[in-house]
Every structure is written in C-alpha cells, then in structure tokens.
mmCIF file with all atom_site columns, C-alpha atoms in Angstrom:
data_model
loop_
_atom_site.group_PDB
_atom_site.id
_atom_site.type_symbol
_atom_site.label_atom_id
_atom_site.label_alt_id
_atom_site.label_comp_id
_atom_site.label_asym_id
_atom_site.label_entity_id
_atom_site.label_seq_id
_atom_site.pdbx_PDB_ins_code
_atom_site.Cartn_x
_atom_site.Cartn_y
_atom_site.Cartn_z
_atom_site.occupancy
_atom_site.B_iso_or_equiv
_atom_site.pdbx_formal_charge
_atom_site.auth_seq_id
_atom_site.auth_comp_id
_atom_site.auth_asym_id
_atom_site.auth_atom_id
_atom_site.pdbx_PDB_model_num
ATOM 1   C CA . MET A 1 1   ? 26.956  -1.249  0.840   1.00 52.00 ? 1   MET A CA 1
ATOM 2   C CA . ALA A 1 2   ? 23.484  -2.199  2.003   1.00 58.00 ? 2   ALA A CA 1
ATOM 3   C CA . THR A 1 3   ? 22.891  -5.690  3.377   1.00 62.00 ? 3   THR A CA 1
ATOM 4   C CA . ALA A 1 4   ? 20.178  -8.040  2.105   1.00 63.00 ? 4   ALA A CA 1
ATOM 5   C CA . ASN A 1 5   ? 18.228  -7.307  5.278   1.00 59.00 ? 5   ASN A CA 1
ATOM 6   C CA . ASP A 1 6   ? 18.459  -3.556  4.656   1.00 57.00 ? 6   ASP A CA 1
ATOM 7   C CA . ARG A 1 7   ? 17.109  -4.040  1.155   1.00 61.00 ? 7   ARG A CA 1
ATOM 8   C CA . ALA A 1 8   ? 14.266  -6.241  2.460   1.00 60.00 ? 8   ALA A CA 1
ATOM 9   C CA . VAL A 1 9   ? 13.320  -3.555  4.979   1.00 57.00 ? 9   VAL A CA 1
ATOM 10  C CA . LEU A 1 10  ? 13.443  -0.930  2.234   1.00 56.00 ? 10  LEU A CA 1
ATOM 11  C CA . ARG A 1 11  ? 11.115  -3.006  0.058   1.00 59.00 ? 11  ARG A CA 1
ATOM 12  C CA . ALA A 1 12  ? 8.688   -3.558  2.920   1.00 56.00 ? 12  ALA A CA 1
ATOM 13  C CA . ILE A 1 13  ? 8.623   0.104   3.959   1.00 54.00 ? 13  ILE A CA 1
ATOM 14  C CA . LEU A 1 14  ? 8.418   1.604   0.509   1.00 58.00 ? 14  LEU A CA 1
ATOM 15  C CA . ASN A 1 15  ? 5.848   -0.911  -0.705  1.00 56.00 ? 15  ASN A CA 1
ATOM 16  C CA . PRO A 1 16  ? 3.603   -1.430  2.321   1.00 49.00 ? 16  PRO A CA 1
ATOM 17  C CA . ASP A 1 17  ? 0.568   -2.437  0.268   1.00 47.00 ? 17  ASP A CA 1
ATOM 18  C CA . SER A 1 18  ? 2.467   -5.049  -1.666  1.00 51.00 ? 18  SER A CA 1
ATOM 19  C CA . PRO A 1 19  ? 2.894   -8.579  -0.396  1.00 48.00 ? 19  PRO A CA 1
ATOM 20  C CA . LEU A 1 20  ? 6.519   -9.532  0.078   1.00 45.00 ? 20  LEU A CA 1
ATOM 21  C CA . GLU A 1 21  ? 6.431   -12.080 -2.726  1.00 46.00 ? 21  GLU A CA 1
ATOM 22  C CA . ASP A 1 22  ? 5.439   -9.283  -5.111  1.00 50.00 ? 22  ASP A CA 1
ATOM 23  C CA . VAL A 1 23  ? 8.736   -7.434  -4.719  1.00 47.00 ? 23  VAL A CA 1
ATOM 24  C CA . PRO A 1 24  ? 11.740  -9.403  -5.966  1.00 46.00 ? 24  PRO A CA 1
ATOM 25  C CA . ALA A 1 25  ? 14.397  -10.230 -3.418  1.00 42.00 ? 25  ALA A CA 1
ATOM 26  C CA . PRO A 1 26  ? 17.819  -8.671  -3.898  1.00 37.00 ? 26  PRO A CA 1
ATOM 27  C CA . ASP A 1 27  ? 19.183  -11.797 -5.567  1.00 38.00 ? 27  ASP A CA 1
ATOM 28  C CA . GLN A 1 28  ? 16.164  -12.245 -7.829  1.00 41.00 ? 28  GLN A CA 1
ATOM 29  C CA . ASP A 1 29  ? 15.470  -10.467 -11.087 1.00 41.00 ? 29  ASP A CA 1
ATOM 30  C CA . GLN A 1 30  ? 19.093  -9.502  -11.545 1.00 36.00 ? 30  GLN A CA 1
ATOM 31  C CA . ASP A 1 31  ? 18.635  -8.923  -15.281 1.00 37.00 ? 31  ASP A CA 1
ATOM 32  C CA . THR A 1 32  ? 15.936  -6.317  -14.661 1.00 39.00 ? 32  THR A CA 1
ATOM 33  C CA . GLN A 1 33  ? 17.957  -4.668  -11.905 1.00 42.00 ? 33  GLN A CA 1
ATOM 34  C CA . GLU A 1 34  ? 21.060  -4.448  -14.088 1.00 38.00 ? 34  GLU A CA 1
ATOM 35  C CA . ASP A 1 35  ? 19.053  -3.103  -17.030 1.00 43.00 ? 35  ASP A CA 1
ATOM 36  C CA . GLU A 1 36  ? 17.550  -0.356  -14.869 1.00 49.00 ? 36  GLU A CA 1
ATOM 37  C CA . GLU A 1 37  ? 20.817  0.722   -13.290 1.00 49.00 ? 37  GLU A CA 1
ATOM 38  C CA . GLU A 1 38  ? 23.346  -0.062  -15.997 1.00 59.00 ? 38  GLU A CA 1
ATOM 39  C CA . PRO A 1 39  ? 23.909  3.525   -17.191 1.00 81.00 ? 39  PRO A CA 1
ATOM 40  C CA . PHE A 1 40  ? 24.762  4.844   -13.719 1.00 87.00 ? 40  PHE A CA 1
ATOM 41  C CA . ALA A 1 41  ? 28.259  5.102   -12.285 1.00 89.00 ? 41  ALA A CA 1
ATOM 42  C CA . PRO A 1 42  ? 28.668  2.429   -9.577  1.00 91.00 ? 42  PRO A CA 1
ATOM 43  C CA . ALA A 1 43  ? 29.979  4.839   -6.916  1.00 92.00 ? 43  ALA A CA 1
ATOM 44  C CA . LEU A 1 44  ? 27.143  7.277   -7.514  1.00 93.00 ? 44  LEU A CA 1
ATOM 45  C CA . LEU A 1 45  ? 24.598  4.461   -7.519  1.00 92.00 ? 45  LEU A CA 1
ATOM 46  C CA . GLU A 1 46  ? 25.925  3.192   -4.189  1.00 93.00 ? 46  GLU A CA 1
ATOM 47  C CA . GLN A 1 47  ? 25.686  6.710   -2.730  1.00 95.00 ? 47  GLN A CA 1
ATOM 48  C CA . VAL A 1 48  ? 22.073  7.000   -3.921  1.00 94.00 ? 48  VAL A CA 1
ATOM 49  C CA . ARG A 1 49  ? 21.172  3.600   -2.475  1.00 92.00 ? 49  ARG A CA 1
ATOM 50  C CA . ASP A 1 50  ? 22.678  4.622   0.855   1.00 94.00 ? 50  ASP A CA 1
ATOM 51  C CA . LEU A 1 51  ? 20.607  7.813   0.846   1.00 95.00 ? 51  LEU A CA 1
ATOM 52  C CA . GLU A 1 52  ? 17.503  5.747   0.154   1.00 87.00 ? 52  GLU A CA 1
ATOM 53  C CA . LEU A 1 53  ? 18.335  3.433   3.048   1.00 88.00 ? 53  LEU A CA 1
ATOM 54  C CA . GLN A 1 54  ? 18.756  6.488   5.288   1.00 94.00 ? 54  GLN A CA 1
ATOM 55  C CA . GLY A 1 55  ? 15.325  7.612   4.085   1.00 91.00 ? 55  GLY A CA 1
ATOM 56  C CA . VAL A 1 56  ? 13.879  4.240   5.013   1.00 81.00 ? 56  VAL A CA 1
ATOM 57  C CA . SER A 1 57  ? 15.449  4.405   8.476   1.00 88.00 ? 57  SER A CA 1
ATOM 58  C CA . ALA A 1 58  ? 14.006  7.871   8.979   1.00 91.00 ? 58  ALA A CA 1
ATOM 59  C CA . ALA A 1 59  ? 10.558  6.707   7.859   1.00 82.00 ? 59  ALA A CA 1
ATOM 60  C CA . GLU A 1 60  ? 10.770  3.703   10.190  1.00 82.00 ? 60  GLU A CA 1
ATOM 61  C CA . SER A 1 61  ? 11.461  5.992   13.124  1.00 86.00 ? 61  SER A CA 1
ATOM 62  C CA . GLY A 1 62  ? 8.512   8.195   12.146  1.00 87.00 ? 62  GLY A CA 1
ATOM 63  C CA . ASP A 1 63  ? 10.532  11.078  10.729  1.00 91.00 ? 63  ASP A CA 1
ATOM 64  C CA . VAL A 1 64  ? 8.979   11.301  7.272   1.00 93.00 ? 64  VAL A CA 1
ATOM 65  C CA . SER A 1 65  ? 10.374  14.806  6.685   1.00 95.00 ? 65  SER A CA 1
ATOM 66  C CA . VAL A 1 66  ? 13.953  13.477  6.985   1.00 96.00 ? 66  VAL A CA 1
ATOM 67  C CA . ALA A 1 67  ? 12.974  10.562  4.751   1.00 94.00 ? 67  ALA A CA 1
ATOM 68  C CA . LEU A 1 68  ? 11.734  13.023  2.134   1.00 96.00 ? 68  LEU A CA 1
ATOM 69  C CA . GLU A 1 69  ? 15.012  14.963  2.396   1.00 97.00 ? 69  GLU A CA 1
ATOM 70  C CA . ARG A 1 70  ? 17.076  11.803  1.821   1.00 96.00 ? 70  ARG A CA 1
ATOM 71  C CA . PHE A 1 71  ? 14.933  10.675  -1.102  1.00 97.00 ? 71  PHE A CA 1
ATOM 72  C CA . GLY A 1 72  ? 15.157  14.204  -2.519  1.00 97.00 ? 72  GLY A CA 1
ATOM 73  C CA . GLU A 1 73  ? 18.955  14.106  -2.247  1.00 97.00 ? 73  GLU A CA 1
ATOM 74  C CA . ALA A 1 74  ? 18.998  10.747  -4.032  1.00 96.00 ? 74  ALA A CA 1
ATOM 75  C CA . ILE A 1 75  ? 16.867  12.199  -6.829  1.00 97.00 ? 75  ILE A CA 1
ATOM 76  C CA . ARG A 1 76  ? 19.120  15.268  -7.111  1.00 97.00 ? 76  ARG A CA 1
ATOM 77  C CA . LEU A 1 77  ? 22.145  12.987  -7.546  1.00 96.00 ? 77  LEU A CA 1
ATOM 78  C CA . LEU A 1 78  ? 20.488  10.672  -10.094 1.00 95.00 ? 78  LEU A CA 1
ATOM 79  C CA . PRO A 1 79  ? 17.419  12.442  -11.486 1.00 96.00 ? 79  PRO A CA 1
ATOM 80  C CA . GLU A 1 80  ? 17.124  9.924   -14.320 1.00 94.00 ? 80  GLU A CA 1
ATOM 81  C CA . ARG A 1 81  ? 16.756  6.930   -11.980 1.00 93.00 ? 81  ARG A CA 1
ATOM 82  C CA . ALA A 1 82  ? 13.113  5.854   -11.652 1.00 92.00 ? 82  ALA A CA 1
ATOM 83  C CA . SER A 1 83  ? 13.530  4.138   -8.291  1.00 89.00 ? 83  SER A CA 1
ATOM 84  C CA . GLY A 1 84  ? 14.145  7.382   -6.403  1.00 91.00 ? 84  GLY A CA 1
ATOM 85  C CA . TYR A 1 85  ? 10.817  8.834   -7.519  1.00 95.00 ? 85  TYR A CA 1
ATOM 86  C CA . ASN A 1 86  ? 9.009   5.606   -6.697  1.00 92.00 ? 86  ASN A CA 1
ATOM 87  C CA . ASN A 1 87  ? 10.505  5.623   -3.187  1.00 90.00 ? 87  ASN A CA 1
ATOM 88  C CA . ARG A 1 88  ? 9.737   9.290   -2.582  1.00 94.00 ? 88  ARG A CA 1
ATOM 89  C CA . ALA A 1 89  ? 6.148   8.712   -3.720  1.00 94.00 ? 89  ALA A CA 1
ATOM 90  C CA . GLN A 1 90  ? 5.645   6.361   -0.771  1.00 90.00 ? 90  GLN A CA 1
ATOM 91  C CA . ALA A 1 91  ? 6.913   8.952   1.695   1.00 93.00 ? 91  ALA A CA 1
ATOM 92  C CA . LEU A 1 92  ? 4.735   11.631  0.098   1.00 95.00 ? 92  LEU A CA 1
ATOM 93  C CA . ARG A 1 93  ? 1.741   9.345   0.405   1.00 92.00 ? 93  ARG A CA 1
ATOM 94  C CA . LEU A 1 94  ? 2.558   8.784   4.087   1.00 90.00 ? 94  LEU A CA 1
ATOM 95  C CA . CYS A 1 95  ? 2.489   12.580  4.555   1.00 90.00 ? 95  CYS A CA 1
ATOM 96  C CA . GLY A 1 96  ? -0.865  12.825  2.816   1.00 92.00 ? 96  GLY A CA 1
ATOM 97  C CA . ASP A 1 97  ? 0.531   14.509  -0.315  1.00 95.00 ? 97  ASP A CA 1
ATOM 98  C CA . VAL A 1 98  ? -1.312  12.289  -2.784  1.00 96.00 ? 98  VAL A CA 1
ATOM 99  C CA . ALA A 1 99  ? -0.894  14.750  -5.678  1.00 97.00 ? 99  ALA A CA 1
ATOM 100 C CA . GLY A 1 100 ? 2.877   14.812  -5.126  1.00 97.00 ? 100 GLY A CA 1
ATOM 101 C CA . ALA A 1 101 ? 2.960   11.020  -4.887  1.00 97.00 ? 101 ALA A CA 1
ATOM 102 C CA . LEU A 1 102 ? 1.077   10.734  -8.190  1.00 97.00 ? 102 LEU A CA 1
ATOM 103 C CA . ARG A 1 103 ? 3.518   13.158  -9.864  1.00 98.00 ? 103 ARG A CA 1
ATOM 104 C CA . ASP A 1 104 ? 6.483   11.095  -8.663  1.00 97.00 ? 104 ASP A CA 1
ATOM 105 C CA . LEU A 1 105 ? 4.856   7.837   -9.756  1.00 97.00 ? 105 LEU A CA 1
ATOM 106 C CA . ASP A 1 106 ? 4.169   9.302   -13.203 1.00 97.00 ? 106 ASP A CA 1
ATOM 107 C CA . THR A 1 107 ? 7.829   10.358  -13.408 1.00 97.00 ? 107 THR A CA 1
ATOM 108 C CA . ALA A 1 108 ? 9.041   6.909   -12.322 1.00 96.00 ? 108 ALA A CA 1
ATOM 109 C CA . ILE A 1 109 ? 6.899   5.248   -14.993 1.00 97.00 ? 109 ILE A CA 1
ATOM 110 C CA . ARG A 1 110 ? 8.127   7.664   -17.657 1.00 97.00 ? 110 ARG A CA 1
ATOM 111 C CA . LEU A 1 111 ? 11.815  7.267   -16.700 1.00 95.00 ? 111 LEU A CA 1
ATOM 112 C CA . SER A 1 112 ? 11.545  3.470   -16.584 1.00 94.00 ? 112 SER A CA 1
ATOM 113 C CA . ARG A 1 113 ? 9.746   3.483   -19.940 1.00 94.00 ? 113 ARG A CA 1
ATOM 114 C CA . GLY A 1 114 ? 7.162   1.258   -18.287 1.00 93.00 ? 114 GLY A CA 1
ATOM 115 C CA . ARG A 1 115 ? 9.615   -1.592  -17.818 1.00 93.00 ? 115 ARG A CA 1
ATOM 116 C CA . GLY A 1 116 ? 11.352  -3.212  -14.876 1.00 93.00 ? 116 GLY A CA 1
ATOM 117 C CA . ARG A 1 117 ? 10.840  -3.355  -11.164 1.00 91.00 ? 117 ARG A CA 1
ATOM 118 C CA . ALA A 1 118 ? 10.439  0.390   -10.551 1.00 91.00 ? 118 ALA A CA 1
ATOM 119 C CA . ALA A 1 119 ? 7.730   0.579   -13.222 1.00 95.00 ? 119 ALA A CA 1
ATOM 120 C CA . CYS A 1 120 ? 5.936   -2.451  -11.799 1.00 96.00 ? 120 CYS A CA 1
ATOM 121 C CA . GLN A 1 121 ? 5.930   -1.012  -8.280  1.00 93.00 ? 121 GLN A CA 1
ATOM 122 C CA . SER A 1 122 ? 4.884   2.416   -9.563  1.00 96.00 ? 122 SER A CA 1
ATOM 123 C CA . PHE A 1 123 ? 1.940   0.972   -11.501 1.00 96.00 ? 123 PHE A CA 1
ATOM 124 C CA . VAL A 1 124 ? 0.826   -0.965  -8.402  1.00 96.00 ? 124 VAL A CA 1
ATOM 125 C CA . GLN A 1 125 ? 1.108   2.089   -6.136  1.00 94.00 ? 125 GLN A CA 1
ATOM 126 C CA . ARG A 1 126 ? -0.612  4.408   -8.590  1.00 96.00 ? 126 ARG A CA 1
ATOM 127 C CA . GLY A 1 127 ? -3.372  1.832   -9.027  1.00 96.00 ? 127 GLY A CA 1
ATOM 128 C CA . LEU A 1 128 ? -3.895  1.776   -5.255  1.00 94.00 ? 128 LEU A CA 1
ATOM 129 C CA . ILE A 1 129 ? -4.186  5.554   -5.143  1.00 96.00 ? 129 ILE A CA 1
ATOM 130 C CA . HIS A 1 130 ? -6.627  5.558   -8.055  1.00 95.00 ? 130 HIS A CA 1
ATOM 131 C CA . ARG A 1 131 ? -8.763  2.926   -6.343  1.00 93.00 ? 131 ARG A CA 1
ATOM 132 C CA . LEU A 1 132 ? -8.822  4.913   -3.100  1.00 92.00 ? 132 LEU A CA 1
ATOM 133 C CA . GLN A 1 133 ? -9.952  7.914   -5.149  1.00 94.00 ? 133 GLN A CA 1
ATOM 134 C CA . GLY A 1 134 ? -12.772 5.865   -6.698  1.00 92.00 ? 134 GLY A CA 1
ATOM 135 C CA . ARG A 1 135 ? -11.143 5.856   -10.135 1.00 93.00 ? 135 ARG A CA 1
ATOM 136 C CA . GLN A 1 136 ? -11.639 2.144   -10.829 1.00 91.00 ? 136 GLN A CA 1
ATOM 137 C CA . GLU A 1 137 ? -10.840 2.248   -14.564 1.00 92.00 ? 137 GLU A CA 1
ATOM 138 C CA . ASP A 1 138 ? -7.565  4.086   -13.970 1.00 95.00 ? 138 ASP A CA 1
ATOM 139 C CA . ALA A 1 139 ? -6.715  1.544   -11.253 1.00 94.00 ? 139 ALA A CA 1
ATOM 140 C CA . ARG A 1 140 ? -7.564  -1.306  -13.620 1.00 93.00 ? 140 ARG A CA 1
ATOM 141 C CA . ARG A 1 141 ? -5.287  0.086   -16.359 1.00 95.00 ? 141 ARG A CA 1
ATOM 142 C CA . ASP A 1 142 ? -2.365  0.471   -13.949 1.00 96.00 ? 142 ASP A CA 1
ATOM 143 C CA . TRP A 1 143 ? -2.839  -3.002  -12.474 1.00 94.00 ? 143 TRP A CA 1
ATOM 144 C CA . GLU A 1 144 ? -3.039  -4.509  -15.953 1.00 94.00 ? 144 GLU A CA 1
ATOM 145 C CA . GLN A 1 145 ? 0.359   -2.971  -16.697 1.00 95.00 ? 145 GLN A CA 1
ATOM 146 C CA . ALA A 1 146 ? 1.774   -4.193  -13.370 1.00 95.00 ? 146 ALA A CA 1
ATOM 147 C CA . ALA A 1 147 ? 0.348   -7.669  -13.962 1.00 94.00 ? 147 ALA A CA 1
ATOM 148 C CA . ARG A 1 148 ? 2.070   -7.768  -17.368 1.00 94.00 ? 148 ARG A CA 1
ATOM 149 C CA . LEU A 1 149 ? 5.304   -6.922  -15.538 1.00 95.00 ? 149 LEU A CA 1
ATOM 150 C CA . GLY A 1 150 ? 4.762   -9.876  -13.204 1.00 93.00 ? 150 GLY A CA 1
ATOM 151 C CA . SER A 1 151 ? 2.986   -8.476  -10.135 1.00 93.00 ? 151 SER A CA 1
ATOM 152 C CA . PRO A 1 152 ? 0.889   -11.142 -8.373  1.00 94.00 ? 152 PRO A CA 1
ATOM 153 C CA . PHE A 1 153 ? -0.657  -8.392  -6.219  1.00 93.00 ? 153 PHE A CA 1
ATOM 154 C CA . ALA A 1 154 ? -1.894  -6.567  -9.341  1.00 93.00 ? 154 ALA A CA 1
ATOM 155 C CA . ARG A 1 155 ? -3.342  -9.806  -10.711 1.00 91.00 ? 155 ARG A CA 1
ATOM 156 C CA . ARG A 1 156 ? -5.293  -10.332 -7.478  1.00 89.00 ? 156 ARG A CA 1
ATOM 157 C CA . GLN A 1 157 ? -6.581  -6.763  -7.585  1.00 91.00 ? 157 GLN A CA 1
ATOM 158 C CA . LEU A 1 158 ? -7.791  -7.265  -11.157 1.00 91.00 ? 158 LEU A CA 1
ATOM 159 C CA . VAL A 1 159 ? -9.713  -10.332 -10.062 1.00 84.00 ? 159 VAL A CA 1
ATOM 160 C CA . LEU A 1 160 ? -11.330 -8.335  -7.264  1.00 83.00 ? 160 LEU A CA 1
ATOM 161 C CA . LEU A 1 161 ? -12.383 -5.630  -9.733  1.00 81.00 ? 161 LEU A CA 1
ATOM 162 C CA . ASN A 1 162 ? -14.038 -8.197  -12.014 1.00 78.00 ? 162 ASN A CA 1
ATOM 163 C CA . PRO A 1 163 ? -17.771 -8.255  -11.137 1.00 72.00 ? 163 PRO A CA 1
ATOM 164 C CA . TYR A 1 164 ? -18.168 -11.830 -12.407 1.00 72.00 ? 164 TYR A CA 1
ATOM 165 C CA . SER A 1 165 ? -15.313 -12.985 -10.252 1.00 66.00 ? 165 SER A CA 1
ATOM 166 C CA . ALA A 1 166 ? -16.782 -11.196 -7.235  1.00 62.00 ? 166 ALA A CA 1
ATOM 167 C CA . LEU A 1 167 ? -20.161 -12.876 -7.838  1.00 70.00 ? 167 LEU A CA 1
ATOM 168 C CA . CYS A 1 168 ? -18.511 -16.292 -8.198  1.00 74.00 ? 168 CYS A CA 1
ATOM 169 C CA . ASN A 1 169 ? -16.554 -15.741 -4.977  1.00 68.00 ? 169 ASN A CA 1
ATOM 170 C CA . GLN A 1 170 ? -19.761 -14.740 -3.168  1.00 73.00 ? 170 GLN A CA 1
ATOM 171 C CA . MET A 1 171 ? -21.616 -17.825 -4.439  1.00 78.00 ? 171 MET A CA 1
ATOM 172 C CA . LEU A 1 172 ? -18.709 -20.085 -3.513  1.00 77.00 ? 172 LEU A CA 1
ATOM 173 C CA . GLY A 1 173 ? -18.657 -18.583 -0.021  1.00 77.00 ? 173 GLY A CA 1
ATOM 174 C CA . GLN A 1 174 ? -22.368 -19.242 0.380   1.00 81.00 ? 174 GLN A CA 1
ATOM 175 C CA . MET A 1 175 ? -21.971 -22.863 -0.782  1.00 84.00 ? 175 MET A CA 1
ATOM 176 C CA . LEU A 1 176 ? -19.108 -23.441 1.633   1.00 81.00 ? 176 LEU A CA 1
ATOM 177 C CA . GLY A 1 177 ? -21.179 -21.879 4.404   1.00 82.00 ? 177 GLY A CA 1
ATOM 178 C CA . ARG A 1 178 ? -24.012 -24.300 3.680   1.00 84.00 ? 178 ARG A CA 1
ATOM 179 C CA . LEU A 1 179 ? -21.620 -27.225 3.679   1.00 84.00 ? 179 LEU A CA 1
ATOM 180 C CA . ARG A 1 180 ? -20.278 -26.176 7.075   1.00 85.00 ? 180 ARG A CA 1
ATOM 181 C CA . ASN A 1 181 ? -23.749 -25.623 8.476   1.00 84.00 ? 181 ASN A CA 1
ATOM 182 C CA . PRO A 1 182 ? -26.168 -28.006 6.734   1.00 80.00 ? 182 PRO A CA 1
ATOM 183 C CA . SER A 1 183 ? -28.971 -27.241 9.202   1.00 77.00 ? 183 SER A CA 1
ATOM 184 C CA . GLY A 1 184 ? -29.502 -23.957 7.357   1.00 64.00 ? 184 GLY A CA 1
ATOM 185 C CA . THR A 1 185 ? -29.571 -21.729 10.448  1.00 58.00 ? 185 THR A CA 1
ATOM 186 C CA . GLY A 1 186 ? -27.015 -19.467 8.835   1.00 50.00 ? 186 GLY A CA 1
ATOM 187 C CA . SER A 1 187 ? -25.984 -19.018 5.250   1.00 48.00 ? 187 SER A CA 1
ATOM 188 C CA . GLU A 1 188 ? -22.329 -18.370 6.057   1.00 48.00 ? 188 GLU A CA 1
#
C-alpha cells in the first residue's frame, strides 16, 4: 500500500500547476474518495494505485515513456476509473501530446460525471491547456466547474481572467507604489 508521502508526491507530480492546498491530502475528502472508488474491488484498486505510483516514480526519474506504460496498465485494469485518465493526461502533456492529454481529460470528466476530485483536477488541467492555446472562454468554463468543485486555484484563475479585477489589481499596485515612493520618481 502506498504511504502518505507517496500519495503527496503523486499529487505534486501529476498536478504540477496546482498549488498543494488545491489537491486534498490523503486523509481529507474521504467521502469524495470513497464515492469515486466504491464500485472497484479493493485488491484491484490497490494494484492500480501501485501502478500509478510506479508511473510517478518513472516520471520523477525522467522516464515519461515508462510512466505512460504504467498509467496505461492502470487504465487497462480499471478503464472505468477517472483518476487513471487524469494521471495519464499529465504524462501526455509532459511529452507534448496535448491532443492526447485533452482526450484523456475529457474521458476523466465523463467517467467522473463531473463530480469528485478527479473531475476537479481534470477541469483545472483542461482549463490550463485551453488558456495556453488562447481559448479563454473554454478555460473560463472549465475553471468555473473546478471552482464549483472547490478548487482555490480555479477561483484565482477566474479572478485573473476578469478584466475588471485585473484593472483593480493594476490600480491598487499603482497606489501602493505611490505610497512606497511618495516623491513620485517611479509609479511602482
């Protein structure tokens, strides 16, 4: 069985763009975790988790192809588990296969029915990809879903996308700059 540290490393590796407080710790959100994994046989679920941890170890050592193999094995064993697709999407993104990552994220969202931790992480990750592709409205929709599922990271991203919020932040920065430098030789 994986240790708490192993699970923390897995969360950090598979969700590199997410702050640590955005991904529940192993002992948090137990109701959501149980709801997501309830229909799976415990022995099979443990085997899949171990494969995912092996994938994380491979990714940590720079061997993304082995990571993809392990995540693929986990998906073959439990193809109805959303988490496997979410995890593989990160490895695909690391390889530069954005289209494959988007397919896996779409599958994770569909399998999770848009609920739970895997859905939240998938919405955040897909939103990041959309934003990098310049698809701001798609990113906004995904982050709105993730924010509804409790993601503080998604809430912050929504604030950054809000033009009024950006203008207020800019004005506040200018005011603070003037307070720090009342002589007016620099606005910030």
